[in-house]
Coordinates of C-alpha atoms in Angstrom, one line a residue:
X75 CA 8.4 35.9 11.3
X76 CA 6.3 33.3 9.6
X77 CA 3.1 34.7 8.0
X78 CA 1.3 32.0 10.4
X79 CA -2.4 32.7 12.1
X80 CA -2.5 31.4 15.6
X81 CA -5.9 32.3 16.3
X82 CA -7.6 29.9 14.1
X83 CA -8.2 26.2 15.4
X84 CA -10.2 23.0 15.5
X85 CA -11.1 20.7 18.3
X86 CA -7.8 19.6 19.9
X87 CA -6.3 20.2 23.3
X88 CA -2.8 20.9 22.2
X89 CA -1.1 24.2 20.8
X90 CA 2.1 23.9 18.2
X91 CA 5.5 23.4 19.9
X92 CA 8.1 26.0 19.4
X93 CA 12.0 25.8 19.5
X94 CA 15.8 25.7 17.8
X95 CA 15.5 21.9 17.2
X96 CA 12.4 19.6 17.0
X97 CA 11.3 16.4 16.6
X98 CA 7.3 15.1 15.6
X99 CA 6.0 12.2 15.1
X100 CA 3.4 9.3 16.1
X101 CA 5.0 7.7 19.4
X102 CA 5.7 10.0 22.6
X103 CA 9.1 7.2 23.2
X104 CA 10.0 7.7 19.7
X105 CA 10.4 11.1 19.7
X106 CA 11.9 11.4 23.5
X107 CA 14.7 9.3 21.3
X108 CA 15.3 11.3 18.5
X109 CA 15.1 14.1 21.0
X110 CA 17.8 12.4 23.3
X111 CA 20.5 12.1 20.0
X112 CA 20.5 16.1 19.2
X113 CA 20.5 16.6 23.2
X114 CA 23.7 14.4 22.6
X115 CA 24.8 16.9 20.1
X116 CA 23.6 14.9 16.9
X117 CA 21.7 16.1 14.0
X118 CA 18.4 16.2 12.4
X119 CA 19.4 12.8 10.2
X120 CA 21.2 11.3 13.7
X121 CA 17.2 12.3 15.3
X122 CA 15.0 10.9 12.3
X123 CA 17.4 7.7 12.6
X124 CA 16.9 6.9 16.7
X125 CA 13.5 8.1 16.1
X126 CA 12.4 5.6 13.1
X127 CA 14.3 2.6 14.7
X128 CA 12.6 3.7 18.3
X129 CA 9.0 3.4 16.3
X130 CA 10.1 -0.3 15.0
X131 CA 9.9 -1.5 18.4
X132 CA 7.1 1.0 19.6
X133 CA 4.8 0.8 17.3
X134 CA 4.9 -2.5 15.7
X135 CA 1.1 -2.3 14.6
X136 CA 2.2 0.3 11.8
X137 CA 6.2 -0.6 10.9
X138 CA 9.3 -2.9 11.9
X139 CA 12.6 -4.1 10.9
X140 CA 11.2 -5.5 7.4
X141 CA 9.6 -2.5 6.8
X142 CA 10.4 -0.2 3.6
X143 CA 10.9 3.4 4.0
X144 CA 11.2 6.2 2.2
X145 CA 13.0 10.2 3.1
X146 CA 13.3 14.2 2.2
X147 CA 16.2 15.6 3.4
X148 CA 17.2 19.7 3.9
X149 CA 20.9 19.4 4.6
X150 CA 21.2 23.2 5.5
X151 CA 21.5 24.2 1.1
X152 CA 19.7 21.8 -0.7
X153 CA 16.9 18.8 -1.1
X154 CA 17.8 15.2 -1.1
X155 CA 15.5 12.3 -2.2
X156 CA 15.6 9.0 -0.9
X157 CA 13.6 5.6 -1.9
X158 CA 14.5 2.9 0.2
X159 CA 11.6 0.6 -1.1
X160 CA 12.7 -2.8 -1.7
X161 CA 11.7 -5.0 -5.0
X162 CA 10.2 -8.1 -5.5
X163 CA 12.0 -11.7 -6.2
X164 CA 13.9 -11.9 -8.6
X165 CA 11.7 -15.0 -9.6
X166 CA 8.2 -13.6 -9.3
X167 CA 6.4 -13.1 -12.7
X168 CA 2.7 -13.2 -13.3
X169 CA 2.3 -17.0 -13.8
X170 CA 3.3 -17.5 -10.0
X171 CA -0.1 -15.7 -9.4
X172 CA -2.0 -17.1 -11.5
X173 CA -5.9 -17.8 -10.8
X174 CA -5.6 -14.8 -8.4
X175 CA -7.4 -12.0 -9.4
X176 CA -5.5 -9.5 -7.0
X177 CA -2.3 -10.3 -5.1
X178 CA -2.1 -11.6 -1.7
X179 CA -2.3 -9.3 1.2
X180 CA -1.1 -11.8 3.6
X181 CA 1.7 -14.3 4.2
X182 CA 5.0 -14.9 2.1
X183 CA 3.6 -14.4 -1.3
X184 CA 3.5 -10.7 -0.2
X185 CA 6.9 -10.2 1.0
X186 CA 9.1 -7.9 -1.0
X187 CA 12.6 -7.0 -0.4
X188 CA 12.5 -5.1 3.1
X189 CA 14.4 -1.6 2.4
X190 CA 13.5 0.1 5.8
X191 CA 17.3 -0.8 7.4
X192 CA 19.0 0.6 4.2
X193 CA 17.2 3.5 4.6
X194 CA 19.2 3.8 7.9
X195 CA 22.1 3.4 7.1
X196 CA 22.2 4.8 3.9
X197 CA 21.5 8.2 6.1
X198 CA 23.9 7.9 8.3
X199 CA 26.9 7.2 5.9
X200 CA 26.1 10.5 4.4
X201 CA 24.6 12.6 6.8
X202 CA 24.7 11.1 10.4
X203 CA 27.4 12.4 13.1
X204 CA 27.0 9.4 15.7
X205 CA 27.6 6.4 15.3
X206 CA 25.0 3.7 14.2
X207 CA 25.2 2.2 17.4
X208 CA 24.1 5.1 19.7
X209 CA 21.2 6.3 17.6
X210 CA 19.9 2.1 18.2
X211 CA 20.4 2.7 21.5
X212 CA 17.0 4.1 22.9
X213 CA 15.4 1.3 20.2
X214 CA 17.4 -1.5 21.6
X215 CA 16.4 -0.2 25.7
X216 CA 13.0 -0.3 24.6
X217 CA 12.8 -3.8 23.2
X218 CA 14.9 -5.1 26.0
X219 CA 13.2 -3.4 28.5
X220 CA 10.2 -3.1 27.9
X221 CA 7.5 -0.1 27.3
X222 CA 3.9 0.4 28.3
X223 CA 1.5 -0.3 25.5
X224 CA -0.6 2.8 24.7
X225 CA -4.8 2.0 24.1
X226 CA -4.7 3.3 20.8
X227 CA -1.8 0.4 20.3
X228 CA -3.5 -1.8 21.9
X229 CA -6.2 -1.8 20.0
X230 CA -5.0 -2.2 16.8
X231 CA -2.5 -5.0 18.0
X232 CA -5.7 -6.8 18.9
X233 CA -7.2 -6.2 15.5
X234 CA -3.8 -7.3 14.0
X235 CA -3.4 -10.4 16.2
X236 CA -7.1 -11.5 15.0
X237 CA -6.4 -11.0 11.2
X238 CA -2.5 -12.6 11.4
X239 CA -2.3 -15.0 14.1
X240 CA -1.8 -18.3 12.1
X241 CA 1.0 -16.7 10.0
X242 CA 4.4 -18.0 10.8
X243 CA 6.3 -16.9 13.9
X244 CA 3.6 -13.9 14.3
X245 CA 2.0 -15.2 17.3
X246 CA 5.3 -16.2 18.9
X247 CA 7.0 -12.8 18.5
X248 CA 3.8 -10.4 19.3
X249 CA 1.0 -13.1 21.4
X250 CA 3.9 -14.8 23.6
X251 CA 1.0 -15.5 25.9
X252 CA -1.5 -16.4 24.0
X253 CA -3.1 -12.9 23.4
X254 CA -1.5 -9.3 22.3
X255 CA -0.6 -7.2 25.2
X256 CA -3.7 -5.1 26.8
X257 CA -3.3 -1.3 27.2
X258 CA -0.9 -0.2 30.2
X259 CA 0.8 -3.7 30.0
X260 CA 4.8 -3.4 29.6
X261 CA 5.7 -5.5 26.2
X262 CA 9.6 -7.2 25.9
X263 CA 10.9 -8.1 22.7
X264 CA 14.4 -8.9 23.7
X265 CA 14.7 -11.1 20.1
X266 CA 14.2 -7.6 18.4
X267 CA 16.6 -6.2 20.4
X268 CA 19.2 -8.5 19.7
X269 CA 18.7 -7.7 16.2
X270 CA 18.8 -3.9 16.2
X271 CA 22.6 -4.4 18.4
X272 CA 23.5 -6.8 15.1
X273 CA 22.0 -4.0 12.5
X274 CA 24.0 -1.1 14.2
X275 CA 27.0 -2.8 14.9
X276 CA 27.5 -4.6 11.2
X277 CA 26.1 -0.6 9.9
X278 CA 23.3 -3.3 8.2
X279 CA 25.6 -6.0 6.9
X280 CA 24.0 -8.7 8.7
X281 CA 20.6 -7.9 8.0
X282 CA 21.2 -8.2 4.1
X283 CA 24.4 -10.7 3.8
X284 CA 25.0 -12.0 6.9
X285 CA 23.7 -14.0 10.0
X286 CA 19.8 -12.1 10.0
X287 CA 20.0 -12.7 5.9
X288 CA 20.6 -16.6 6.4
X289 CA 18.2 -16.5 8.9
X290 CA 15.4 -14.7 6.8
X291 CA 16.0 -17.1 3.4
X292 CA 15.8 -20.0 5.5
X293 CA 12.7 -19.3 7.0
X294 CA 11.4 -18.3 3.2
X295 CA 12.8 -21.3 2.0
X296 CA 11.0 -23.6 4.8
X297 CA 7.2 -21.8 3.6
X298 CA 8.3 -22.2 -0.6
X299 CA 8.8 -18.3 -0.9
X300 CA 11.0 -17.3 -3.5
X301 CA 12.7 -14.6 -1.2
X302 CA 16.5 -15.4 -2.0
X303 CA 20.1 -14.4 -0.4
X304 CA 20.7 -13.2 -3.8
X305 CA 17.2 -10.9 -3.6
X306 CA 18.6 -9.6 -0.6
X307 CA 22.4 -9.0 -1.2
X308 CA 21.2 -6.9 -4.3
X309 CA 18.9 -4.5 -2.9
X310 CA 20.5 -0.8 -3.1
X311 CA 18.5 2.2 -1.7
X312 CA 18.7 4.8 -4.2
X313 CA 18.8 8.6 -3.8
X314 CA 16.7 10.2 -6.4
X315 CA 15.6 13.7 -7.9
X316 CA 12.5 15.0 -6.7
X317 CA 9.5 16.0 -8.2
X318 CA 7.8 19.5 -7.5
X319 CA 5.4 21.8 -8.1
X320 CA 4.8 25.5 -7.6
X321 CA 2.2 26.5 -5.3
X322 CA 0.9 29.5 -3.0
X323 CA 4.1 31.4 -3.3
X324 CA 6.3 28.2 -2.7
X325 CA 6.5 24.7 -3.9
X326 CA 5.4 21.2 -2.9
X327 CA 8.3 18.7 -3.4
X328 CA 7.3 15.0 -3.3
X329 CA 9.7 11.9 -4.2
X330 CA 8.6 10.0 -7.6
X331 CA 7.2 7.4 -8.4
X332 CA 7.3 4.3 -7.4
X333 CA 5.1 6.4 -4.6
X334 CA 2.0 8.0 -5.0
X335 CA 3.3 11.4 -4.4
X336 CA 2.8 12.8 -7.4
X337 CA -0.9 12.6 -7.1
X338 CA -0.8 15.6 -4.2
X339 CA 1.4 17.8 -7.0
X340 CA -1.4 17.1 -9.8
X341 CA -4.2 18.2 -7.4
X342 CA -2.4 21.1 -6.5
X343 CA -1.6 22.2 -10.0
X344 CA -5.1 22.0 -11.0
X345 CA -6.4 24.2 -7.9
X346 CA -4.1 26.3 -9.3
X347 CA -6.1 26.6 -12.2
X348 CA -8.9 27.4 -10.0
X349 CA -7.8 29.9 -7.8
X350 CA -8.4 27.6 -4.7
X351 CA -7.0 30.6 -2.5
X352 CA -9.9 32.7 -3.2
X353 CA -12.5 30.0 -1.6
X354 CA -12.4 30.4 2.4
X355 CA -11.9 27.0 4.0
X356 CA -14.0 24.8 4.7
X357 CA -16.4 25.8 2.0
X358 CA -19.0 24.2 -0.2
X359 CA -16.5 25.8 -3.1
X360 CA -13.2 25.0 -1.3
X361 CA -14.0 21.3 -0.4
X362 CA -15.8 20.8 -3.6
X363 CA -13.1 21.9 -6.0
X364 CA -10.3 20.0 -3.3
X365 CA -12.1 16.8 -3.7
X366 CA -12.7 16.6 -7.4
X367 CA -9.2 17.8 -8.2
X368 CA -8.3 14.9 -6.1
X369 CA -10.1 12.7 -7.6
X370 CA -8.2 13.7 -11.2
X371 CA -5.3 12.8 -9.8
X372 CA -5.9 9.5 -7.9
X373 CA -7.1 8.3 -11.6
X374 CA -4.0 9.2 -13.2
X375 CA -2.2 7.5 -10.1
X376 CA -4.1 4.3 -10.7
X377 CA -3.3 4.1 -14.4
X378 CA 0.0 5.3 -14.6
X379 CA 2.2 4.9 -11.9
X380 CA 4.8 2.2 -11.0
X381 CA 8.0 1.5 -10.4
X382 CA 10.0 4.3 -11.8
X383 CA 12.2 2.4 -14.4
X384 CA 9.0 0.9 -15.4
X385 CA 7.1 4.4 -16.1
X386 CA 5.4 4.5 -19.5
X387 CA 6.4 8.1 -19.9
X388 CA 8.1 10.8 -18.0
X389 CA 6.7 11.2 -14.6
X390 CA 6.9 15.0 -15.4
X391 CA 4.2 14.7 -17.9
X392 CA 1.3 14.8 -15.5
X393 CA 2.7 18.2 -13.9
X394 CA 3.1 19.7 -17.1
X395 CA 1.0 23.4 -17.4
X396 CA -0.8 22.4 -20.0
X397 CA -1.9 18.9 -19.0
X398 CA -3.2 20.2 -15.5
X399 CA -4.8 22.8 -17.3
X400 CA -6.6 20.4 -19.6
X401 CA -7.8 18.2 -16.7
X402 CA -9.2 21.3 -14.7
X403 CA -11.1 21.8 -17.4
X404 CA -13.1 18.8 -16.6
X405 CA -14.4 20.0 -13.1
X406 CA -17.9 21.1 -12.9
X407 CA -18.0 23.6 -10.3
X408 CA -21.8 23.1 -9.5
X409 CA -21.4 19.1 -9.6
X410 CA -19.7 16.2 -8.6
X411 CA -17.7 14.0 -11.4
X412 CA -17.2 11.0 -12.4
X413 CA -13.6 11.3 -14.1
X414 CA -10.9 8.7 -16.2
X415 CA -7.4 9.0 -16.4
X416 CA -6.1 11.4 -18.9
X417 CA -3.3 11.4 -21.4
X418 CA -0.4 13.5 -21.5
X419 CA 1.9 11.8 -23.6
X420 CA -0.8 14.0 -26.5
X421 CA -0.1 17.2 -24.7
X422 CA 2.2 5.6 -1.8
X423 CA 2.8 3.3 8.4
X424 CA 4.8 5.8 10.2
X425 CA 5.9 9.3 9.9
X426 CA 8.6 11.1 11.5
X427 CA 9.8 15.1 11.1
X428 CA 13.2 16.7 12.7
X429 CA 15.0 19.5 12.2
X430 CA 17.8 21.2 14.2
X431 CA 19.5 25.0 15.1
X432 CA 21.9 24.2 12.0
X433 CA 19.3 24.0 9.7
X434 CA 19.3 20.6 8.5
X435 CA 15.3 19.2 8.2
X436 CA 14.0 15.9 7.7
X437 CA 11.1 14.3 6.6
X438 CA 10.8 10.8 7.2
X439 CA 8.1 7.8 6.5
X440 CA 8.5 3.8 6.9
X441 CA 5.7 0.9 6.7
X442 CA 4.8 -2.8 6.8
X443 CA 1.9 -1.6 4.9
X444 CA -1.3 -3.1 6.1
X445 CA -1.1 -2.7 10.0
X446 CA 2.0 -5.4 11.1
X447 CA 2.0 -5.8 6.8
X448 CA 2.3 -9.8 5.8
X449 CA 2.0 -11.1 9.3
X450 CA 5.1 -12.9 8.6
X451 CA 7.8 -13.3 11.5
X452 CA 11.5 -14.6 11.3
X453 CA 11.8 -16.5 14.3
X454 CA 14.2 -15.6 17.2
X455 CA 14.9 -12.0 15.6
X456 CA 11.7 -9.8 16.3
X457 CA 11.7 -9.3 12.3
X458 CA 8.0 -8.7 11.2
X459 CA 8.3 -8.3 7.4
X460 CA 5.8 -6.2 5.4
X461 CA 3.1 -7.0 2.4
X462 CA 4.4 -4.6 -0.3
X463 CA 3.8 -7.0 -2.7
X464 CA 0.3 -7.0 -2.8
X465 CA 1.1 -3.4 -4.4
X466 CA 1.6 -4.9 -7.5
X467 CA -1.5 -5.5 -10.6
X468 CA -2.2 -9.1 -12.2
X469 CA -3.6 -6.9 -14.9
X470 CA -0.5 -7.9 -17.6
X471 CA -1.4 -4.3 -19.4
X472 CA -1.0 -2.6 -16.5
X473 CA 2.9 -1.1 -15.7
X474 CA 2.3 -2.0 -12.3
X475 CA 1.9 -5.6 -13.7
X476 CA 3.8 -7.9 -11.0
X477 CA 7.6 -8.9 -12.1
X478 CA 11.2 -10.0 -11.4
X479 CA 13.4 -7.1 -9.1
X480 CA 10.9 -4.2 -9.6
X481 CA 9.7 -1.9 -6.8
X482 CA 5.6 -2.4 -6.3
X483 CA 3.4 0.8 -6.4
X484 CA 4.0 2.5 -2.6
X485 CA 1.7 4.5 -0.9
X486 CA 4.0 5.7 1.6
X487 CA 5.4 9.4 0.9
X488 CA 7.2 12.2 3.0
X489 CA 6.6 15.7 1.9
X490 CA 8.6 19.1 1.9
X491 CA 7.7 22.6 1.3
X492 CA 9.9 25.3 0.2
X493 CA 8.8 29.1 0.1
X494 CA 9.3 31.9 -2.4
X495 CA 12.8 31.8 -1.8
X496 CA 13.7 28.4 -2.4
X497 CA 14.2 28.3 1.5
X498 CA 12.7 25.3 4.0
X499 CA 9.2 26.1 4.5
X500 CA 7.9 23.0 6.1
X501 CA 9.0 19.3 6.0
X502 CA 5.9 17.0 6.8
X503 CA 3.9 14.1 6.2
X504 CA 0.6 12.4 6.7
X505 CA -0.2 8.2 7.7
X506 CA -2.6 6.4 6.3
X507 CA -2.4 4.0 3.1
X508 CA -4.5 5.9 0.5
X509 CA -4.9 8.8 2.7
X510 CA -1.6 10.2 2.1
X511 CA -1.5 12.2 -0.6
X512 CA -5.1 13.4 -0.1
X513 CA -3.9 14.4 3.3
X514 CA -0.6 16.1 2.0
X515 CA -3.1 17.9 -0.7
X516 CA -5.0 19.1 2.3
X517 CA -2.0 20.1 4.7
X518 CA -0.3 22.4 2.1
X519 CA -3.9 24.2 1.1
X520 CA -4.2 25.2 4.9
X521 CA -0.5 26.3 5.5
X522 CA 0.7 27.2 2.6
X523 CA -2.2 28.9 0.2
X524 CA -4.8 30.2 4.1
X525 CA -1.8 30.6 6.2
X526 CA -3.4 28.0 8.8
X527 CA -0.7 27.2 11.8
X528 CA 0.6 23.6 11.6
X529 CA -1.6 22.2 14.8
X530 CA -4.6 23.8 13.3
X531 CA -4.5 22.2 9.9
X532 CA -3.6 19.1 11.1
X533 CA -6.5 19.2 13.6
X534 CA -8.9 20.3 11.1
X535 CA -12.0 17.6 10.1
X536 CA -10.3 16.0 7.3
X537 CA -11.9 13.7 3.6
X538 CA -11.2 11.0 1.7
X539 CA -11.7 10.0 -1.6
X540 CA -13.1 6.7 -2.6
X541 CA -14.5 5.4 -5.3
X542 CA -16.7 7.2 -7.9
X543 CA -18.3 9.9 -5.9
X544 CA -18.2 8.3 -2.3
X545 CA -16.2 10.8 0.1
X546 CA -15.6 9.8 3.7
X547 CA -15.1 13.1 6.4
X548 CA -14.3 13.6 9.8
X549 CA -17.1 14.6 12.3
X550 CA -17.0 18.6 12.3
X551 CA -17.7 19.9 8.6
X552 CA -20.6 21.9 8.9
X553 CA -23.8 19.8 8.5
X554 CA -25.3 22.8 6.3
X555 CA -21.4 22.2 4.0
X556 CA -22.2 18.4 3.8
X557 CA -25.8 18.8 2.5
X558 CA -24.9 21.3 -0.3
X559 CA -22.4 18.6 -0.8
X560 CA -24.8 15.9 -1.0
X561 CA -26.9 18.3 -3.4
X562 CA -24.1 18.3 -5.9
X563 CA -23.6 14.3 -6.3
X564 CA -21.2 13.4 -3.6
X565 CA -21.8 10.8 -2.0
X566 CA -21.1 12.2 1.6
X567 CA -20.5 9.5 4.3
X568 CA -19.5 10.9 8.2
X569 CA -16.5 8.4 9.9
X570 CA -17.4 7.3 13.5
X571 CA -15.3 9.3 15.9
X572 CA -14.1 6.0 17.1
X573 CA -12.7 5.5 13.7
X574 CA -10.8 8.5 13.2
X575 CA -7.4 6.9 13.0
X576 CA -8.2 5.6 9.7
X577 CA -8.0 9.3 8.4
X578 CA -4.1 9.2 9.1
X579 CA -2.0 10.8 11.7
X580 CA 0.0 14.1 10.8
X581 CA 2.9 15.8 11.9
X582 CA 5.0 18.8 10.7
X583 CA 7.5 20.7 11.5
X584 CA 7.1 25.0 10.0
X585 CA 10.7 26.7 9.7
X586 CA 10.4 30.3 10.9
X587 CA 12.9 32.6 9.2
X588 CA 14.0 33.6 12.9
X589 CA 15.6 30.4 13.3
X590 CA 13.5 28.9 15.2
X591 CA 11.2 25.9 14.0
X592 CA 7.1 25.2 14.9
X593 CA 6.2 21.7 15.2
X594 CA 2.8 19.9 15.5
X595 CA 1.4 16.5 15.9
X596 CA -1.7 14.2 15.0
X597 CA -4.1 14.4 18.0
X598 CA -6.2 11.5 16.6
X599 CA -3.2 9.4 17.7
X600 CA -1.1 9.2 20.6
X601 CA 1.6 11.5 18.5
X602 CA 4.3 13.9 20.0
X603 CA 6.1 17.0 19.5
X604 CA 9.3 17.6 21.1
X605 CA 11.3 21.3 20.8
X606 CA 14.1 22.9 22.8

């Protein structure tokens, strides 16, 4: 049995869900889909499919159709890496931007390639075992049928209704009358679900070649956006090698860059350094050391990374022993820092996890971005297309600098854990924009290194770095923890419980060696385990 304790927890009203197969993630629908497809005899990649195309339609405030995504895969022997992020147009360069001192959040000139429906179907050519069309079918019911929009929803469609309402075809598609649904109101999007049937039936043809591609360029072309058929008929998702990093017994395995990934490995490795296991959670020490190893590594995240083929080194040079070593060095264990990047070439939405009685595991993340992303909507197709270009750096010294066909810095970022063995541990992931990597650091320190069960640690108060020495934490550290805190230079600022969502929901699924899986879910959000 998993060396698990299920005694320990923090203020939630749910327990871990236990069984053969599983599915976890943000939307109680979404995961009654991807629950429905391994009823139906499919698998773990048939499950994470219904359930990310169920969430397009679902959850619209956080990811749609023009969404990118990105995915960890166990196939039952070994790990699989795939980055479905799409890359700018061709034709963007830096003087397109010019007199902009950061890139635009909003509109057009923030559209990038959407990768989210290669990610699809780039799954199920290799792994699915139904057809395209069945795992669309709970996504398609939804949009044509309607669902009841949750309060949590709600609210944040309101907030993304007052920030992108003049944006083209955004009222039309998510106001139709006049407002964003209410809480407990059913919502239709029978355009969208038009557009999912054409997706699963062409196996994504038509979103990037055919009859949805015309339609997208044409609407580009009508606003002067450089978005081209030819953008879109190149776009390829790519399976890649991932990166890892040994800790607590196990290892951490994150995709590369262009996500931010790596930053959780380069925390880890320098707790290493410090022993982090021998702090007890929740400690002066143990947050202390947590948060200024993070902060190493969001530094070196801001300076180096970018789309992979742009790197200016090996992405394996921040991970190195000796590099981690050397920025370890730098934390003051009786003070908060104030750190730079470092140099070793002289030594980052929506989150889904299945898994199913073969074996197979899946950890699976896609995004507009910034809530519903550009605000941008194709008319008549319920395509709402994301703002991954404002990922990119004017700075023209920067690798990140904006260009032709290159992949923007990503936030987004599944995660998997293996264990001594080189066996599935745990495949999970955490929402949230800048939160992710800092939540992944925090997930795998209370599983992995203090043994913490999967609700627990996702239920425990979480923190996030900002900048210099301004932390942001949940409501429930100890207020005697927060003043030592405070003592040592952090600038310590409590979230309003109201605000809680903006810490990221969590899900993740725990293998046992039994062969049986535990799974748990964000209870800041309205997420949901399924097992049977």
């Amino acid at each position: 049995m998993v060396d698990l304790d299920f005694n320990v927890s923090y203020a939630s009203h749910r327990a871990p869900m236990m069984g053969r197969n599983a599915v976890a993630t943000s939307q109680p629908l979404a995961a009654q889909a991807g629950m429905r497809m391994l009823q139906q005899g499919g698998n773990a990649v048939d499950a994470a499919i219904a359930t990310a195309m169920a969430l397009t339609v679902l959850e619209p405030t956080g990811n749609g159709i023009g969404s990118d995504a990105f995915a960890i895969i166990w196939d039952g022997k070994e790990l699989h890496g795939l980055n479905a992020s799409g890359r700018s147009p061709a034709s963007w360069n830096a003087e397109r931007f010019a007199g902009q001192s950061t890139m635009p959040e909003i509109g057009w000139e923030a559209v990038t390639v959407p990768g989210a429906v290669s990610a699809w179907v780039t799954l199920a050519e290799r792994f699915a075992t139904l057809p395209l069309t069945t795992l669309a079918q709970p996504a398609i019911e939804y949009a044509r049928d309607g669902f009841p929009v949750s309060p949590l929803i709600a609210h944040l469609w309101q907030r993304g209704y007052n920030k992108l309402k003049s944006q083209p075809g955004f009222t039309a598609c998510f106001a139709p009358d006049g407002r964003p649904p209410r809480a407990g109101e059913m919502f239709r999007n029978p355009a969208q679900a038009a557009t999912l049937q054409k997706i699963a039936e062409t196996k994504g043809e038509a979103f990037y070649r055919g009859e949805l591609a015309e339609k997208i360029v044409a609407f580009a072309e009508q606003h002067g956006a450089a978005l081209s058929m030819a953008d879109l008929n190149n776009h390829r998702a790519d399976w890649v090698d991932l990166l890892s990093r040994p800790f607590a017994k196990g290892s951490v395995q994150e995709l590369p860059p262009n996500g931010q990934g790596i930053a959780t490995l380069i925390a880890l490795g320098i707790l290493e350094q410090w022993d982090i296991g021998s702090y007890t959670p929740d400690s002066v020490p143990w947050l202390h050391l947590s948060i200024e190893a993070m902060k190493l590594a969001l530094v070196d995240l801001d300076r180096y990374v970018t789309d992979y083929d742009h790197l200016e080194f090996p992405a394996e040079l921040l991970l190195s022993d000796s590099y981690l070593k050397q920025r370890a060095q730098l934390i003051n264990p009786d003070q908060a820092g104030d750190f730079t990047f470092g140099s070793p070439q002289q030594s980052g939405t929506v989150y889904l996890s299945t898994a199913d009685a073969s074996g197979m595991m899946v950890s699976f993340i896609q995004s507009n971005y910034m809530g519903f992303g550009s605000g941008v909507v194709v008319p008549g197709t319920g395509i709402s297309l994301q703002n991954r270009g404002c990922g990119f750096s004017l700075d023209p010294q920067h690798p990140n600098v904006v260009a032709g066909s290159k992949r923007p810095f990503h936030t987004i970022i599944p995660a998997f854990a293996l264990d001594a063995a080189g066996q599935p541990l745990m495949s999970f992931g955490v929402m949230g924009g800048p939160m992710q990597a800092q939540g992944h650091l925090q997930l795998a320190l209370r599983i992995m290194q203090h043994k913490q069960n999967p609700q627990a640690a996702i239920d425990a108060p979480r923190w996030r770095v900002e900048q210099g020495r301004a932390v942001v934490v949940e409501p429930g550290i100890d207020r005697n923890v927060l003043a030592k805190l405070r003592e040592m230079g952090h600038q310590i600022t409590v979230e309003d419980p109201l605000q809680s969502y903006n810490f990221g929901g969590a899900q993740a699924i725990v293998r046992d060696p039994q062969g049986f899986y535990i799974a748990a879910t964000e209870s800041r959000k309205d997420g949901q385990a399924l097992v049977f």
